[in-house]
Short mmCIF file of C-alpha atoms and ligand atoms in Angstrom, two decimals:
data_model
loop_
_atom_site.label_atom_id
_atom_site.label_comp_id
_atom_site.label_asym_id
_atom_site.label_seq_id
_atom_site.Cartn_x
_atom_site.Cartn_y
_atom_site.Cartn_z
CA MET A 5 37.97 162.84 75.75
CA PRO A 6 41.42 164.57 77.10
CA MET A 7 43.27 166.89 74.64
CA HIS A 8 46.55 164.17 74.29
CA ILE A 9 46.75 161.48 72.36
CA HIS A 10 48.03 157.98 73.08
CA THR A 11 51.97 157.98 72.68
CA PRO A 12 54.05 155.23 70.75
CA LEU A 13 55.63 153.01 72.82
CA ILE A 14 59.08 151.38 71.25
CA GLU A 15 61.74 150.09 72.18
CA SER A 16 65.21 152.06 71.22
CA ARG A 17 67.65 149.47 70.31
CA PRO A 18 70.56 152.16 69.71
CA LEU A 19 69.72 153.34 73.65
CA GLY A 20 69.41 148.89 74.86
CA ALA A 21 72.86 148.26 73.00
CA LEU A 22 74.80 151.54 74.82
CA SER A 23 72.70 150.79 78.15
CA GLY A 24 72.95 147.21 78.40
CA ALA A 25 69.13 147.41 79.36
CA ALA A 26 66.41 147.24 77.30
CA VAL A 27 65.09 150.78 76.61
CA TRP A 28 61.89 151.89 75.78
CA LEU A 29 60.77 154.96 74.65
CA LYS A 30 57.51 156.74 75.81
CA LEU A 31 57.24 159.19 72.41
CA ASP A 32 55.84 162.47 74.09
CA ALA A 33 57.46 164.40 72.20
CA LEU A 34 54.77 163.57 69.65
CA GLN A 35 52.17 165.29 71.59
CA PRO A 36 50.70 168.17 69.59
CA CYS A 37 52.12 170.57 71.35
CA GLY A 38 55.25 168.99 71.24
CA SER A 39 55.85 167.76 75.15
CA PHE A 40 54.09 165.67 77.92
CA LYS A 41 52.69 169.09 79.48
CA LEU A 42 49.81 168.89 77.53
CA ARG A 43 48.66 165.96 79.82
CA GLY A 44 48.46 167.91 83.07
CA VAL A 45 47.54 171.12 81.82
CA GLY A 46 44.80 169.57 79.24
CA HIS A 47 43.05 167.88 82.26
CA ALA A 48 43.75 171.35 84.73
CA CYS A 49 42.24 173.62 82.10
CA GLU A 50 39.22 171.41 81.52
CA VAL A 51 38.43 170.63 84.73
CA ARG A 52 38.43 174.58 85.46
CA TYR A 53 36.77 175.02 82.73
CA ALA A 54 33.92 172.59 84.05
CA GLN A 55 34.08 175.19 87.31
CA GLY A 56 32.96 178.11 84.69
CA ALA A 57 36.51 179.42 84.02
CA ARG A 58 36.58 181.50 80.79
CA HIS A 59 40.13 182.39 80.57
CA PHE A 60 43.39 181.11 81.13
CA VAL A 61 46.39 182.82 82.67
CA SER A 62 49.91 181.63 81.91
CA SER A 63 53.42 182.97 83.17
CA SER A 64 55.42 179.99 81.35
CA GLY A 65 57.05 181.39 77.84
CA GLY A 66 58.03 177.40 77.68
CA ASN A 67 55.92 174.34 77.48
CA ALA A 68 53.83 174.86 79.88
CA GLY A 69 52.43 178.01 78.18
CA LEU A 70 52.61 176.29 75.02
CA ALA A 71 50.12 173.46 76.47
CA VAL A 72 47.74 176.59 77.78
CA ALA A 73 47.57 177.96 74.92
CA TYR A 74 46.52 174.95 72.57
CA ALA A 75 44.02 173.70 75.41
CA GLY A 76 42.41 176.86 75.92
CA ARG A 77 42.17 177.25 71.92
CA GLN A 78 40.46 173.68 72.05
CA LEU A 79 38.33 174.78 74.68
CA GLY A 80 37.30 178.29 72.78
CA VAL A 81 38.55 180.39 76.07
CA PRO A 82 41.07 183.10 75.30
CA VAL A 83 44.48 182.82 76.74
CA THR A 84 46.73 185.04 78.47
CA VAL A 85 50.75 184.26 78.58
CA VAL A 86 52.81 186.82 80.24
CA VAL A 87 56.84 186.34 79.56
CA PRO A 88 59.93 188.13 80.07
CA GLN A 89 61.74 189.88 78.04
CA THR A 90 64.33 186.92 77.92
CA THR A 91 62.17 184.43 76.12
CA THR A 92 62.90 183.58 72.76
CA GLU A 93 61.37 184.97 69.22
CA ARG A 94 60.81 181.27 68.17
CA ALA A 95 58.41 180.72 71.64
CA LYS A 96 56.32 183.69 71.39
CA GLU A 97 56.10 182.81 67.42
CA LEU A 98 54.65 179.13 68.73
CA LEU A 99 52.27 180.82 70.93
CA ALA A 100 51.10 183.14 68.90
CA LEU A 101 50.21 180.40 66.10
CA GLU A 102 48.44 179.23 69.14
CA GLY A 103 46.02 182.19 69.43
CA ALA A 104 47.75 182.99 72.99
CA GLU A 105 47.91 186.56 73.59
CA VAL A 106 51.45 187.30 74.37
CA ILE A 107 52.30 189.87 76.89
CA VAL A 108 56.00 190.29 76.99
CA HIS A 109 56.66 191.88 80.37
CA GLY A 110 60.12 192.24 82.94
CA SER A 111 63.38 190.60 82.86
CA ALA A 112 62.80 187.66 84.43
CA TRP A 113 60.06 185.19 85.33
CA HIS A 114 58.83 186.25 88.32
CA GLU A 115 58.11 190.00 87.05
CA ALA A 116 56.29 188.16 84.44
CA ASN A 117 54.32 186.10 86.82
CA GLN A 118 53.97 189.06 89.31
CA LEU A 119 51.91 190.76 86.60
CA ALA A 120 50.08 187.47 85.26
CA LEU A 121 48.85 187.64 88.59
CA THR A 122 46.86 190.80 88.38
CA LEU A 123 45.48 189.84 85.12
CA LEU A 124 43.02 187.27 86.95
CA ARG A 125 39.58 188.10 87.33
CA ASP A 126 36.71 186.59 88.46
CA ASP A 127 36.13 184.18 85.66
CA SER A 128 39.95 183.60 85.16
CA ALA A 129 42.04 180.05 86.16
CA PHE A 130 45.91 180.62 86.76
CA ILE A 131 47.45 177.34 84.95
CA HIS A 132 50.69 176.66 87.60
CA PRO A 133 53.13 175.05 85.36
CA PHE A 134 54.25 172.15 88.02
CA ASP A 135 52.46 172.88 91.49
CA ASP A 136 49.43 171.38 90.44
CA PRO A 137 47.55 167.80 91.61
CA LEU A 138 45.18 168.69 88.70
CA LEU A 139 48.82 168.48 86.78
CA TRP A 140 50.16 165.48 88.51
CA GLU A 141 46.77 163.53 87.71
CA GLY A 142 46.93 163.95 84.38
CA HIS A 143 50.98 163.73 84.13
CA ALA A 144 50.28 159.73 85.47
CA THR A 145 48.34 158.64 81.98
CA LEU A 146 51.63 158.45 80.76
CA VAL A 147 52.15 155.83 83.45
CA ASP A 148 48.67 154.24 82.42
CA GLU A 149 48.74 153.97 79.21
CA VAL A 150 52.40 151.69 79.50
CA ALA A 151 51.16 149.45 82.11
CA GLN A 152 48.08 148.96 79.26
CA ALA A 153 50.51 147.86 76.33
CA GLY A 154 51.13 145.16 78.83
CA LEU A 155 54.83 146.39 80.00
CA LYS A 156 55.84 146.62 83.56
CA PRO A 157 59.34 148.52 83.76
CA ASP A 158 61.85 147.55 86.84
CA ALA A 159 62.79 151.13 86.44
CA VAL A 160 62.35 154.54 84.91
CA VAL A 161 64.38 157.92 83.69
CA LEU A 162 62.97 160.82 83.43
CA ALA A 163 63.82 164.77 83.70
CA VAL A 164 62.66 167.29 86.41
CA GLY A 165 62.26 171.11 86.69
CA GLY A 166 59.66 171.73 88.94
CA GLY A 167 58.88 168.24 89.64
CA GLY A 168 55.25 168.10 87.87
CA LEU A 169 56.26 165.04 85.35
CA LEU A 170 57.96 163.23 88.46
CA CYS A 171 54.81 163.54 90.74
CA GLY A 172 52.67 162.43 88.14
CA VAL A 173 55.21 159.63 87.00
CA VAL A 174 55.35 158.08 91.13
CA GLN A 175 50.97 158.83 90.89
CA GLY A 176 50.45 156.94 87.92
CA LEU A 177 53.10 153.55 89.56
CA GLN A 178 51.84 154.35 92.09
CA ARG A 179 48.05 153.68 91.10
CA ASN A 180 49.11 151.10 88.89
CA GLY A 181 50.57 149.26 91.78
CA TRP A 182 53.88 149.61 91.09
CA HIS A 183 55.09 150.94 94.46
CA ASP A 184 58.68 149.68 93.86
CA VAL A 185 59.90 150.77 90.88
CA PRO A 186 62.11 153.15 90.88
CA VAL A 187 62.67 156.60 89.09
CA LEU A 188 65.79 158.24 87.94
CA ALA A 189 65.11 161.20 88.19
CA VAL A 190 67.32 163.58 86.13
CA GLU A 191 68.46 166.91 86.59
CA THR A 192 71.30 169.71 84.59
CA GLU A 193 73.82 170.89 86.59
CA GLY A 194 73.33 174.56 86.83
CA ALA A 195 69.21 173.07 87.61
CA ALA A 196 69.62 170.45 89.60
CA SER A 197 66.67 172.02 92.73
CA LEU A 198 66.05 167.97 93.34
CA HIS A 199 69.14 166.86 93.84
CA ALA A 200 69.67 169.64 96.22
CA ALA A 201 66.80 168.95 97.87
CA SER A 202 67.33 165.70 98.20
CA LEU A 203 70.67 166.81 100.05
CA ALA A 204 68.96 169.74 102.43
CA GLY A 205 65.95 166.88 103.61
CA GLN A 206 63.13 169.38 102.55
CA ALA A 207 62.65 171.69 98.71
CA VAL A 208 65.39 174.47 99.12
CA GLU A 209 65.64 177.38 96.05
CA ILE A 210 69.39 177.30 94.62
CA GLU A 211 70.74 180.35 93.82
CA ARG A 212 70.78 180.95 90.17
CA ILE A 213 69.65 179.17 87.24
CA THR A 214 72.68 178.89 84.91
CA SER A 215 72.21 175.60 82.37
CA VAL A 216 70.90 175.97 79.23
CA ALA A 217 68.13 173.93 80.11
CA THR A 218 66.11 176.26 80.44
CA SER A 219 62.82 173.71 80.69
CA LEU A 220 63.98 172.74 83.58
CA GLY A 221 65.22 175.92 85.89
CA ALA A 222 62.97 175.82 88.39
CA LYS A 223 65.03 177.22 91.07
CA LYS A 224 62.84 175.31 93.42
CA VAL A 225 60.85 171.76 93.43
CA CYS A 226 57.41 171.94 93.94
CA GLU A 227 56.92 170.30 98.09
CA GLN A 228 55.36 167.15 96.54
CA ALA A 229 58.41 166.28 94.63
CA ALA A 230 60.39 166.91 98.16
CA ARG A 231 57.78 164.29 99.69
CA LEU A 232 58.38 161.87 97.54
CA LEU A 233 62.15 161.50 98.00
CA GLN A 234 61.51 159.87 100.73
CA GLU A 235 58.05 158.17 99.96
CA HIS A 236 59.08 156.56 96.67
CA PRO A 237 62.35 155.16 95.74
CA VAL A 238 63.56 158.20 93.78
CA HIS A 239 67.23 158.35 92.74
CA SER A 240 68.79 162.12 91.98
CA LEU A 241 71.42 162.48 89.15
CA VAL A 242 73.21 165.39 87.74
CA VAL A 243 74.25 165.45 84.29
CA SER A 244 76.16 168.08 82.45
CA ASP A 245 74.62 170.54 79.69
CA GLY A 246 77.19 169.16 77.02
CA ALA A 247 76.36 165.82 77.98
CA ALA A 248 72.52 166.65 77.25
CA LEU A 249 72.72 168.52 74.28
CA ASP A 250 75.08 165.61 72.54
CA ALA A 251 72.35 163.34 73.70
CA CYS A 252 70.07 165.42 72.07
CA GLU A 253 71.99 165.65 68.43
CA ARG A 254 72.06 161.48 69.12
CA PHE A 255 68.71 161.38 69.37
CA LEU A 256 68.07 162.90 66.81
CA LEU A 257 70.27 160.59 64.35
CA ASP A 258 68.87 157.62 66.15
CA HIS A 259 65.46 158.45 66.23
CA ARG A 260 64.94 161.57 64.40
CA VAL A 261 63.30 162.97 66.78
CA LEU A 262 64.07 166.71 67.90
CA VAL A 263 64.24 167.40 71.86
CA GLU A 264 65.00 170.35 74.16
CA PRO A 265 68.04 169.49 76.08
CA ALA A 266 65.52 169.11 79.30
CA CYS A 267 64.50 166.28 77.02
CA GLY A 268 68.09 165.21 76.48
CA ALA A 269 69.15 165.21 80.05
CA ALA A 270 67.02 162.06 80.78
CA LEU A 271 68.60 160.79 78.02
CA ALA A 272 72.10 161.45 78.61
CA VAL A 273 72.21 158.80 81.36
CA ALA A 274 71.59 155.65 78.73
CA TYR A 275 74.06 157.87 76.26
CA GLU A 276 76.58 158.37 78.51
CA GLY A 277 76.86 156.31 81.38
CA PRO A 278 76.57 152.14 82.65
CA ALA A 279 73.71 153.86 84.82
CA LEU A 280 71.09 151.69 83.70
CA ALA A 281 73.07 147.99 83.43
CA ALA A 282 71.58 146.87 86.43
CA TYR A 283 67.66 147.19 85.08
CA GLU A 284 66.22 144.77 82.36
CA ASN A 285 63.35 147.13 81.24
CA VAL A 286 63.93 150.50 81.05
CA LEU A 287 61.13 153.14 80.66
CA MET A 288 62.35 156.45 79.42
CA VAL A 289 59.95 159.56 79.66
CA VAL A 290 61.04 161.14 76.11
CA CYS A 291 58.96 164.29 77.30
CA GLY A 292 60.09 166.05 74.25
CA GLY A 293 59.97 170.69 74.42
CA ALA A 294 59.42 172.19 71.55
CA THR A 295 61.47 175.61 72.11
CA ALA A 296 64.84 174.63 71.07
CA THR A 297 65.75 174.62 67.55
CA LEU A 298 68.71 172.31 65.98
CA GLU A 299 70.94 175.49 65.70
CA GLN A 300 70.18 176.83 68.87
CA ILE A 301 71.19 173.29 70.21
CA ARG A 302 74.58 173.55 67.53
CA GLN A 303 75.41 176.74 68.83
CA TRP A 304 74.62 175.77 72.48
CA ARG A 305 77.36 172.56 72.16
CA ALA A 306 80.20 175.52 70.61
CA GLN A 307 79.71 177.38 73.41
CA GLN A 308 80.33 174.51 75.75
CA GLY A 309 83.96 174.13 74.28
C1 LIG B 9 58.99 171.13 81.97
C2 LIG B 9 59.04 170.53 81.08
C3 LIG B 9 60.04 169.42 82.42
C4 LIG B 9 60.29 169.58 83.62
O1 LIG B 9 59.13 169.06 84.24
P1 LIG B 9 58.64 169.95 85.56
O2 LIG B 9 57.13 169.11 85.63
O3 LIG B 9 58.43 171.06 85.63
O4 LIG B 9 59.47 168.87 86.18
C5 LIG B 9 61.15 168.75 81.70
N1 LIG B 9 60.90 168.74 80.17
C6 LIG B 9 60.30 169.44 79.21
C7 LIG B 9 60.30 169.49 77.77
C8 LIG B 9 59.28 170.66 79.60
O5 LIG B 9 58.96 170.85 79.10
#
């Protein structure tokens, strides 16, 4: 039994009217811990459990850590999440609510990650937030569900952080025989590591993350994501933080679901411009995200000026 749920697939009239295409929302914001991450993380945790793991370790203070905490609780396995001091109180509360042991260490992610790696015992599994074929296999179920629903989109829009969702969705497209369906891969300015890879022809590290879309804040995409730029029609798009934040607010009004700016980035492509007018049926991956409050989103918006 997988841990993730089959999420609703609904047509968005507001986004359709604005973009000129029929826009189908895959509502993964409704997964139990608030994002698509549970698909891949749940699968990875189940496989590692079957292989004997009895302790999960994560260094993500975001939705990946939450999904590991959730999966561990479901399997009755203790979970340790090491997060940097920059992690919000809300994120720490959500992790604690899932029963995870939360250790705060270091001023940035790489320090937290270093400590996390020292906590691994013989029976521990380290669950990576995006760079793991088990994760991609789990994320691919999102596309299987769309196929089962009888919809073949002629484009998919999704957000990219480290590229795990991208790798999973492309795997899902390919295993359903949809090699021709392009993916519009969206990042925010200040977190555009796939865009950097598309310019360089390989995965490269960007200097720093400056975007408010913290869930997209991987300095370098995984090698597989960079490879897919050559092997599948993937178009890299970049939107501003302001556009992503506006999309969050508008989506809350239109569909009564609050998502993180990371997800707002993908939604902004439909809200902001004509990028989708060339398509008939667009699949919008509403990846969700549980760590931003409405208050925080409005504060960030005010700071954009
Ligand atoms: C993790 C995450 C992303 C980015 O996914 P990657 O697999 O890192 O590319 C996008 N949106 C949300 C809400 C996330 O939690």
